[in-house]
Amino acid sequence: SQETESAAAAPSSSSDLLIMPVSGEILNPYSGGELVKSKTLGEWRTHDGIDIKAEEGAPVKSMGDGKVLDIREDDQWGVVVEMEYPGGITALYCGLNDDIKVKKGQEVALGDVIGSVGNSSLIEAAEEMHLHVGMKQDGEWIDPQSVIASVE
């Protein structure tokens, strides 16, 4: 029946919906496997996340209640915080400043500040200042906007 389908598609509770980590417009949406031209690299590649316009130093908040899986310095993406959220979701916050406010293994609550927007992402250096957020569900890239609550 249609009732069962719509109930399954809806999050089990509002706490399953994630919030935007910074407030700003989406500069570059998730490409869903389509190739888009990288301004920085001048080549065609997939954009496996979203770029949210933000000022350098703007606080980056945890999109939900979760746990810090990893904090690393990536050659291309700069300072990256990897978070685990309910529903098999992992989020990668890329291009952060090195003033990270969390530690690996730490439990964080929705809205906790995990760091700030930086300019450490070399792979997107030609873009306007932004936070790149990549998201996987059960190991597959998904559109972060599909699980972020729209706040109108």
Tab-separated table of N, CA and C in Angstrom:
chain	number	residue	atom	x	y	z
A	1	SER	N	0.841	-1.202	0.000
A	1	SER	CA	0.000	0.000	0.000
A	1	SER	C	0.870	1.243	0.000
A	2	GLN	N	0.299	2.359	-0.418
A	2	GLN	CA	1.063	3.602	-0.496
A	2	GLN	C	1.425	4.126	0.888
A	3	GLU	N	0.574	3.838	1.865
A	3	GLU	CA	0.838	4.321	3.226
A	3	GLU	C	2.188	3.810	3.734
A	4	THR	N	2.411	2.511	3.555
A	4	THR	CA	3.661	1.915	4.041
A	4	THR	C	4.868	2.542	3.352
A	5	GLU	N	4.772	2.771	2.039
A	5	GLU	CA	5.895	3.349	1.314
A	5	GLU	C	6.249	4.734	1.834
A	6	SER	N	5.258	5.603	1.993
A	6	SER	CA	5.567	6.960	2.429
A	6	SER	C	6.095	6.973	3.864
A	7	ALA	N	5.621	6.055	4.685
A	7	ALA	CA	6.116	5.994	6.063
A	7	ALA	C	7.578	5.564	6.073
A	8	ALA	N	7.935	4.654	5.171
A	8	ALA	CA	9.316	4.169	5.123
A	8	ALA	C	10.259	5.263	4.622
A	9	ALA	N	9.788	6.096	3.717
A	9	ALA	CA	10.643	7.130	3.146
A	9	ALA	C	10.874	8.279	4.122
A	10	ALA	N	9.898	8.514	4.993
A	10	ALA	CA	10.029	9.614	5.946
A	10	ALA	C	10.995	9.212	7.061
A	11	PRO	N	11.793	10.173	7.557
A	11	PRO	CA	12.687	9.849	8.678
A	11	PRO	C	11.863	9.405	9.891
A	12	SER	N	12.428	8.487	10.665
A	12	SER	CA	11.673	7.950	11.799
A	12	SER	C	11.394	9.016	12.857
A	13	SER	N	12.275	10.016	12.923
A	13	SER	CA	12.020	11.131	13.840
A	13	SER	C	12.763	12.346	13.316
A	14	SER	N	12.422	13.500	13.833
A	14	SER	CA	13.068	14.717	13.340
A	14	SER	C	14.559	14.708	13.644
A	15	SER	N	14.981	13.912	14.635
A	15	SER	CA	16.401	13.884	14.977
A	15	SER	C	17.227	13.202	13.893
A	16	ASP	N	16.567	12.495	12.956
A	16	ASP	CA	17.293	11.854	11.863
A	16	ASP	C	17.646	12.853	10.770
A	17	LEU	N	16.937	13.995	10.737
A	17	LEU	CA	17.250	14.995	9.720
A	17	LEU	C	18.487	15.761	10.164
A	18	LEU	N	19.324	16.083	9.197
A	18	LEU	CA	20.540	16.815	9.497
A	18	LEU	C	20.345	18.288	9.151
A	19	ILE	N	21.154	19.142	9.773
A	19	ILE	CA	21.066	20.584	9.514
A	19	ILE	C	22.259	21.020	8.661
A	20	MET	N	22.142	22.199	8.060
A	20	MET	CA	23.265	22.766	7.309
A	20	MET	C	24.392	23.073	8.303
A	21	PRO	N	25.642	22.733	7.966
A	21	PRO	CA	26.767	22.977	8.883
A	21	PRO	C	27.182	24.444	8.944
A	22	VAL	N	26.909	25.187	7.882
A	22	VAL	CA	27.144	26.636	7.848
A	22	VAL	C	25.966	27.214	7.078
A	23	SER	N	25.648	28.494	7.326
A	23	SER	CA	24.543	29.056	6.551
A	23	SER	C	25.120	29.778	5.352
A	24	GLY	N	24.641	29.423	4.202
A	24	GLY	CA	25.119	30.031	2.969
A	24	GLY	C	24.473	29.341	1.793
A	25	GLU	N	24.614	29.981	0.625
A	25	GLU	CA	24.015	29.374	-0.561
A	25	GLU	C	24.891	28.223	-1.049
A	26	ILE	N	24.285	27.300	-1.784
A	26	ILE	CA	25.032	26.197	-2.377
A	26	ILE	C	25.689	26.723	-3.657
A	27	LEU	N	27.017	26.785	-3.643
A	27	LEU	CA	27.761	27.266	-4.820
A	27	LEU	C	27.798	26.191	-5.899
A	28	ASN	N	28.109	24.967	-5.485
A	28	ASN	CA	28.210	23.848	-6.417
A	28	ASN	C	27.461	22.664	-5.825
A	29	PRO	N	26.395	22.215	-6.497
A	29	PRO	CA	25.630	21.093	-5.972
A	29	PRO	C	26.335	19.753	-6.218
A	30	TYR	N	25.808	18.724	-5.615
A	30	TYR	CA	26.260	17.347	-5.813
A	30	TYR	C	25.966	16.987	-7.267
A	31	SER	N	26.919	16.366	-7.957
A	31	SER	CA	26.709	16.116	-9.388
A	31	SER	C	26.090	14.749	-9.687
A	32	GLY	N	25.906	13.921	-8.660
A	32	GLY	CA	25.223	12.642	-8.869
A	32	GLY	C	25.884	11.763	-9.909
A	33	GLY	N	27.217	11.800	-9.961
A	33	GLY	CA	27.928	10.963	-10.919
A	33	GLY	C	28.143	11.632	-12.267
A	34	GLU	N	27.471	12.785	-12.491
A	34	GLU	CA	27.679	13.534	-13.741
A	34	GLU	C	29.011	14.276	-13.644
A	35	LEU	N	29.677	14.438	-14.774
A	35	LEU	CA	30.935	15.179	-14.788
A	35	LEU	C	30.658	16.680	-14.859
A	36	VAL	N	31.371	17.431	-14.042
A	36	VAL	CA	31.279	18.893	-14.065
A	36	VAL	C	32.714	19.424	-14.162
A	37	LYS	N	32.856	20.601	-14.733
A	37	LYS	CA	34.209	21.137	-14.926
A	37	LYS	C	34.727	21.784	-13.650
A	38	SER	N	35.879	21.345	-13.198
A	38	SER	CA	36.517	21.919	-12.018
A	38	SER	C	37.207	23.224	-12.410
A	39	LYS	N	36.828	24.335	-11.731
A	39	LYS	CA	37.472	25.628	-11.990
A	39	LYS	C	38.957	25.563	-11.649
A	40	THR	N	39.272	24.861	-10.577
A	40	THR	CA	40.653	24.793	-10.100
A	40	THR	C	41.526	23.940	-11.006
A	41	LEU	N	41.038	22.749	-11.343
A	41	LEU	CA	41.851	21.792	-12.084
A	41	LEU	C	41.677	21.910	-13.596
A	42	GLY	N	40.595	22.603	-14.021
A	42	GLY	CA	40.341	22.755	-15.447
A	42	GLY	C	40.015	21.439	-16.125
A	43	GLU	N	39.541	20.470	-15.359
A	43	GLU	CA	39.197	19.176	-15.949
A	43	GLU	C	37.806	18.752	-15.509
A	44	TRP	N	37.257	17.801	-16.231
A	44	TRP	CA	35.916	17.296	-15.936
A	44	TRP	C	36.008	16.174	-14.923
A	45	ARG	N	35.213	16.260	-13.861
A	45	ARG	CA	35.193	15.206	-12.827
A	45	ARG	C	33.862	15.265	-12.102
A	46	THR	N	33.567	14.219	-11.318
A	46	THR	CA	32.317	14.247	-10.563
A	46	THR	C	32.494	15.146	-9.348
A	47	HIS	N	31.414	15.747	-8.878
A	47	HIS	CA	31.456	16.557	-7.652
A	47	HIS	C	30.639	15.797	-6.619
A	48	ASP	N	31.344	15.034	-5.769
A	48	ASP	CA	30.687	14.115	-4.842
A	48	ASP	C	30.343	14.768	-3.512
A	49	GLY	N	29.803	15.964	-3.576
A	49	GLY	CA	29.426	16.663	-2.354
A	49	GLY	C	28.788	17.977	-2.740
A	50	ILE	N	28.648	18.858	-1.757
A	50	ILE	CA	28.121	20.197	-2.025
A	50	ILE	C	29.110	21.220	-1.486
A	51	ASP	N	29.171	22.373	-2.153
A	51	ASP	CA	30.004	23.481	-1.687
A	51	ASP	C	29.065	24.553	-1.156
A	52	ILE	N	29.214	24.881	0.127
A	52	ILE	CA	28.354	25.877	0.768
A	52	ILE	C	29.183	27.142	0.974
A	53	LYS	N	28.718	28.239	0.372
A	53	LYS	CA	29.428	29.515	0.471
A	53	LYS	C	29.516	29.934	1.940
A	54	ALA	N	30.710	30.315	2.366
A	54	ALA	CA	30.914	30.733	3.757
A	54	ALA	C	32.182	31.564	3.840
A	55	GLU	N	32.209	32.474	4.800
A	55	GLU	CA	33.402	33.285	5.032
A	55	GLU	C	34.472	32.431	5.699
A	56	GLU	N	35.726	32.747	5.430
A	56	GLU	CA	36.812	32.051	6.123
A	56	GLU	C	36.669	32.331	7.620
A	57	GLY	N	36.813	31.288	8.428
A	57	GLY	CA	36.698	31.435	9.873
A	57	GLY	C	35.289	31.230	10.405
A	58	ALA	N	34.289	31.104	9.499
A	58	ALA	CA	32.909	30.864	9.965
A	58	ALA	C	32.857	29.527	10.693
A	59	PRO	N	32.137	29.471	11.831
A	59	PRO	CA	32.065	28.209	12.564
A	59	PRO	C	31.322	27.140	11.766
A	60	VAL	N	31.864	25.934	11.785
A	60	VAL	CA	31.241	24.791	11.114
A	60	VAL	C	30.621	23.921	12.194
A	61	LYS	N	29.300	23.681	12.049
A	61	LYS	CA	28.571	22.937	13.081
A	61	LYS	C	28.310	21.504	12.651
A	62	SER	N	28.233	20.621	13.632
A	62	SER	CA	27.866	19.236	13.343
A	62	SER	C	26.428	19.212	12.837
A	63	MET	N	26.193	18.503	11.743
A	63	MET	CA	24.869	18.456	11.121
A	63	MET	C	23.876	17.606	11.907
A	64	GLY	N	24.364	16.879	12.905
A	64	GLY	CA	23.469	16.047	13.713
A	64	GLY	C	24.210	15.491	14.914
A	65	ASP	N	23.540	14.615	15.671
A	65	ASP	CA	24.198	13.911	16.767
A	65	ASP	C	25.051	12.828	16.129
A	66	GLY	N	26.325	12.808	16.452
A	66	GLY	CA	27.184	11.817	15.814
A	66	GLY	C	28.484	11.617	16.549
A	67	LYS	N	29.425	10.998	15.841
A	67	LYS	CA	30.713	10.658	16.430
A	67	LYS	C	31.814	10.996	15.427
A	68	VAL	N	32.927	11.523	15.942
A	68	VAL	CA	34.072	11.847	15.094
A	68	VAL	C	34.823	10.557	14.774
A	69	LEU	N	34.838	10.196	13.480
A	69	LEU	CA	35.555	8.988	13.054
A	69	LEU	C	37.023	9.269	12.816
A	70	ASP	N	37.313	10.439	12.215
A	70	ASP	CA	38.692	10.725	11.836
A	70	ASP	C	38.896	12.218	11.632
A	71	ILE	N	40.118	12.653	11.870
A	71	ILE	CA	40.532	14.026	11.563
A	71	ILE	C	41.852	13.861	10.832
A	72	ARG	N	41.929	14.398	9.618
A	72	ARG	CA	43.162	14.192	8.855
A	72	ARG	C	43.481	15.399	7.973
A	73	GLU	N	44.733	15.435	7.570
A	73	GLU	CA	45.226	16.449	6.632
A	73	GLU	C	45.358	15.721	5.296
A	74	ASP	N	44.511	16.095	4.326
A	74	ASP	CA	44.491	15.430	3.027
A	74	ASP	C	45.229	16.298	2.009
A	75	ASP	N	46.009	15.656	1.117
A	75	ASP	CA	46.782	16.395	0.110
A	75	ASP	C	45.894	17.286	-0.747
A	76	GLN	N	44.703	16.798	-1.092
A	76	GLN	CA	43.819	17.560	-1.969
A	76	GLN	C	42.763	18.345	-1.208
A	77	TRP	N	42.138	17.712	-0.218
A	77	TRP	CA	40.975	18.306	0.454
A	77	TRP	C	41.331	19.110	1.700
A	78	GLY	N	42.617	19.153	2.065
A	78	GLY	CA	43.020	19.939	3.222
A	78	GLY	C	42.633	19.256	4.522
A	79	VAL	N	42.266	20.070	5.519
A	79	VAL	CA	41.884	19.536	6.825
A	79	VAL	C	40.468	18.970	6.712
A	80	VAL	N	40.338	17.680	7.027
A	80	VAL	CA	39.067	16.967	6.881
A	80	VAL	C	38.648	16.373	8.224
A	81	VAL	N	37.379	16.604	8.587
A	81	VAL	CA	36.801	15.926	9.745
A	81	VAL	C	35.751	14.972	9.188
A	82	GLU	N	35.884	13.689	9.546
A	82	GLU	CA	34.926	12.676	9.111
A	82	GLU	C	34.035	12.316	10.296
A	83	MET	N	32.726	12.446	10.078
A	83	MET	CA	31.755	12.196	11.145
A	83	MET	C	30.838	11.048	10.772
A	84	GLU	N	30.367	10.349	11.803
A	84	GLU	CA	29.400	9.269	11.601
A	84	GLU	C	28.069	9.706	12.205
A	85	TYR	N	26.997	9.526	11.423
A	85	TYR	CA	25.653	9.886	11.882
A	85	TYR	C	24.741	8.668	11.775
A	86	PRO	N	23.589	8.701	12.479
A	86	PRO	CA	22.646	7.577	12.404
A	86	PRO	C	22.198	7.319	10.965
A	87	GLY	N	21.792	6.097	10.692
A	87	GLY	CA	21.288	5.753	9.366
A	87	GLY	C	22.393	5.384	8.393
A	88	GLY	N	23.562	5.000	8.913
A	88	GLY	CA	24.656	4.585	8.043
A	88	GLY	C	25.295	5.718	7.278
A	89	ILE	N	25.161	6.947	7.791
A	89	ILE	CA	25.676	8.125	7.088
A	89	ILE	C	27.022	8.571	7.661
A	90	THR	N	27.978	8.789	6.762
A	90	THR	CA	29.237	9.428	7.153
A	90	THR	C	29.337	10.726	6.353
A	91	ALA	N	29.820	11.765	7.011
A	91	ALA	CA	29.964	13.069	6.366
A	91	ALA	C	31.413	13.493	6.443
A	92	LEU	N	31.897	14.081	5.348
A	92	LEU	CA	33.249	14.611	5.288
A	92	LEU	C	33.158	16.132	5.183
A	93	TYR	N	33.691	16.803	6.189
A	93	TYR	CA	33.754	18.266	6.193
A	93	TYR	C	35.158	18.600	5.706
A	94	CYS	N	35.281	19.206	4.508
A	94	CYS	CA	36.597	19.390	3.882
A	94	CYS	C	37.001	20.848	3.768
A	95	GLY	N	38.322	21.085	3.826
A	95	GLY	CA	38.864	22.421	3.643
A	95	GLY	C	38.770	23.277	4.886
A	96	LEU	N	38.835	22.649	6.056
A	96	LEU	CA	38.704	23.384	7.326
A	96	LEU	C	40.014	24.068	7.705
A	97	ASN	N	39.913	25.042	8.622
A	97	ASN	CA	41.110	25.600	9.258
A	97	ASN	C	41.645	24.524	10.196
A	98	ASP	N	42.889	24.687	10.656
A	98	ASP	CA	43.432	23.654	11.550
A	98	ASP	C	43.079	23.875	13.019
A	99	ASP	N	42.063	24.719	13.284
A	99	ASP	CA	41.610	24.960	14.664
A	99	ASP	C	40.443	24.017	15.019
A	100	ILE	N	40.636	22.725	14.773
A	100	ILE	CA	39.575	21.741	14.992
A	100	ILE	C	39.209	21.680	16.482
A	101	LYS	N	37.899	21.689	16.756
A	101	LYS	CA	37.412	21.757	18.142
A	101	LYS	C	37.029	20.390	18.715
A	102	VAL	N	37.190	19.324	17.907
A	102	VAL	CA	36.788	17.993	18.360
A	102	VAL	C	37.980	17.042	18.288
A	103	LYS	N	37.815	15.877	18.910
A	103	LYS	CA	38.860	14.857	18.888
A	103	LYS	C	38.287	13.566	18.310
A	104	LYS	N	39.175	12.772	17.722
A	104	LYS	CA	38.764	11.488	17.161
A	104	LYS	C	38.091	10.651	18.259
A	105	GLY	N	36.932	10.048	17.929
A	105	GLY	CA	36.214	9.206	18.888
A	105	GLY	C	35.202	9.977	19.733
A	106	GLN	N	35.238	11.312	19.642
A	106	GLN	CA	34.335	12.137	20.458
A	106	GLN	C	32.897	12.067	19.951
A	107	GLU	N	31.952	12.004	20.894
A	107	GLU	CA	30.531	12.093	20.555
A	107	GLU	C	30.176	13.570	20.494
A	108	VAL	N	29.453	13.976	19.456
A	108	VAL	CA	29.047	15.371	19.341
A	108	VAL	C	27.539	15.467	19.180
A	109	ALA	N	27.006	16.598	19.589
A	109	ALA	CA	25.568	16.826	19.483
A	109	ALA	C	25.292	17.742	18.292
A	110	LEU	N	24.074	17.677	17.812
A	110	LEU	CA	23.603	18.540	16.731
A	110	LEU	C	23.956	19.986	17.047
A	111	GLY	N	24.628	20.665	16.121
A	111	GLY	CA	24.934	22.081	16.301
A	111	GLY	C	26.236	22.376	17.017
A	112	ASP	N	26.907	21.337	17.551
A	112	ASP	CA	28.212	21.569	18.186
A	112	ASP	C	29.199	22.063	17.131
A	113	VAL	N	30.027	23.044	17.483
A	113	VAL	CA	31.036	23.543	16.546
A	113	VAL	C	32.187	22.541	16.479
A	114	ILE	N	32.493	22.099	15.255
A	114	ILE	CA	33.585	21.127	15.094
A	114	ILE	C	34.864	21.784	14.579
A	115	GLY	N	34.731	22.968	13.997
A	115	GLY	CA	35.895	23.675	13.469
A	115	GLY	C	35.430	24.927	12.761
A	116	SER	N	36.264	25.431	11.836
A	116	SER	CA	35.873	26.630	11.095
A	116	SER	C	36.277	26.499	9.629
A	117	VAL	N	35.597	27.262	8.794
A	117	VAL	CA	35.857	27.240	7.356
A	117	VAL	C	37.270	27.752	7.101
A	118	GLY	N	38.007	26.991	6.305
A	118	GLY	CA	39.381	27.374	6.003
A	118	GLY	C	39.614	27.433	4.514
A	119	ASN	N	40.867	27.588	4.159
A	119	ASN	CA	41.236	27.656	2.756
A	119	ASN	C	42.254	26.556	2.485
A	120	SER	N	42.076	25.402	3.124
A	120	SER	CA	43.089	24.344	3.037
A	120	SER	C	42.848	23.362	1.896
A	121	SER	N	41.718	23.481	1.206
A	121	SER	CA	41.388	22.547	0.138
A	121	SER	C	42.001	22.994	-1.189
A	122	LEU	N	43.114	22.363	-1.563
A	122	LEU	CA	43.815	22.744	-2.785
A	122	LEU	C	43.011	22.415	-4.038
A	123	ILE	N	42.234	21.319	-3.971
A	123	ILE	CA	41.502	20.839	-5.135
A	123	ILE	C	40.373	21.797	-5.548
A	124	GLU	N	39.967	22.685	-4.634
A	124	GLU	CA	38.909	23.645	-4.960
A	124	GLU	C	39.352	25.083	-4.682
A	125	ALA	N	40.643	25.335	-4.774
A	125	ALA	CA	41.217	26.644	-4.413
A	125	ALA	C	40.724	27.792	-5.285
A	126	ALA	N	40.317	27.517	-6.527
A	126	ALA	CA	39.882	28.599	-7.421
A	126	ALA	C	38.423	28.989	-7.192
A	127	GLU	N	37.723	28.228	-6.373
A	127	GLU	CA	36.309	28.521	-6.097
A	127	GLU	C	36.222	29.655	-5.072
A	128	GLU	N	34.999	30.229	-4.956
A	128	GLU	CA	34.772	31.191	-3.867
A	128	GLU	C	34.967	30.453	-2.538
A	129	MET	N	35.245	31.215	-1.464
A	129	MET	CA	35.422	30.610	-0.138
A	129	MET	C	34.178	29.799	0.219
A	130	HIS	N	34.385	28.540	0.639
A	130	HIS	CA	33.251	27.669	0.927
A	130	HIS	C	33.674	26.487	1.791
A	131	LEU	N	32.661	25.760	2.251
A	131	LEU	CA	32.867	24.485	2.945
A	131	LEU	C	32.404	23.400	1.985
A	132	HIS	N	33.252	22.401	1.746
A	132	HIS	CA	32.851	21.257	0.924
A	132	HIS	C	32.387	20.156	1.872
A	133	VAL	N	31.168	19.664	1.637
A	133	VAL	CA	30.632	18.571	2.447
A	133	VAL	C	30.324	17.396	1.530
A	134	GLY	N	30.987	16.287	1.794
A	134	GLY	CA	30.708	15.048	1.070
A	134	GLY	C	29.978	14.112	2.014
A	135	MET	N	29.108	13.275	1.466
A	135	MET	CA	28.334	12.390	2.331
A	135	MET	C	28.149	11.024	1.690
A	136	LYS	N	28.354	9.995	2.504
A	136	LYS	CA	28.128	8.631	2.044
A	136	LYS	C	27.076	7.978	2.926
A	137	GLN	N	26.260	7.134	2.320
A	137	GLN	CA	25.332	6.313	3.088
A	137	GLN	C	25.647	4.881	2.721
A	138	ASP	N	25.971	4.090	3.737
A	138	ASP	CA	26.372	2.693	3.539
A	138	ASP	C	27.465	2.586	2.466
A	139	GLY	N	28.425	3.529	2.496
A	139	GLY	CA	29.579	3.458	1.618
A	139	GLY	C	29.405	4.043	0.228
A	140	GLU	N	28.195	4.489	-0.125
A	140	GLU	CA	27.948	5.074	-1.451
A	140	GLU	C	27.745	6.580	-1.324
A	141	TRP	N	28.318	7.363	-2.258
A	141	TRP	CA	28.119	8.812	-2.250
A	141	TRP	C	26.635	9.130	-2.420
A	142	ILE	N	26.137	10.067	-1.626
A	142	ILE	CA	24.750	10.534	-1.768
A	142	ILE	C	24.763	12.071	-1.795
A	143	ASP	N	23.637	12.651	-2.200
A	143	ASP	CA	23.498	14.110	-2.207
A	143	ASP	C	23.207	14.556	-0.783
A	144	PRO	N	24.124	15.331	-0.163
A	144	PRO	CA	23.870	15.802	1.203
A	144	PRO	C	22.536	16.522	1.348
A	145	GLN	N	22.110	17.230	0.279
A	145	GLN	CA	20.851	17.959	0.357
A	145	GLN	C	19.649	17.031	0.498
A	146	SER	N	19.832	15.739	0.176
A	146	SER	CA	18.709	14.797	0.281
A	146	SER	C	18.410	14.434	1.739
A	147	VAL	N	19.345	14.688	2.642
A	147	VAL	CA	19.132	14.353	4.061
A	147	VAL	C	19.220	15.563	4.979
A	148	ILE	N	19.427	16.745	4.383
A	148	ILE	CA	19.469	17.973	5.190
A	148	ILE	C	18.082	18.589	5.222
A	149	ALA	N	17.619	18.903	6.417
A	149	ALA	CA	16.303	19.513	6.573
A	149	ALA	C	16.321	20.877	5.912
A	150	SER	N	15.321	21.143	5.088
A	150	SER	CA	15.286	22.468	4.453
A	150	SER	C	14.646	23.445	5.427
A	151	VAL	N	15.397	24.489	5.731
A	151	VAL	CA	14.898	25.495	6.655
A	151	VAL	C	14.497	26.702	5.814
A	152	GLU	N	13.210	26.883	5.654
A	152	GLU	CA	12.733	28.009	4.829
A	152	GLU	C	12.364	29.181	5.718
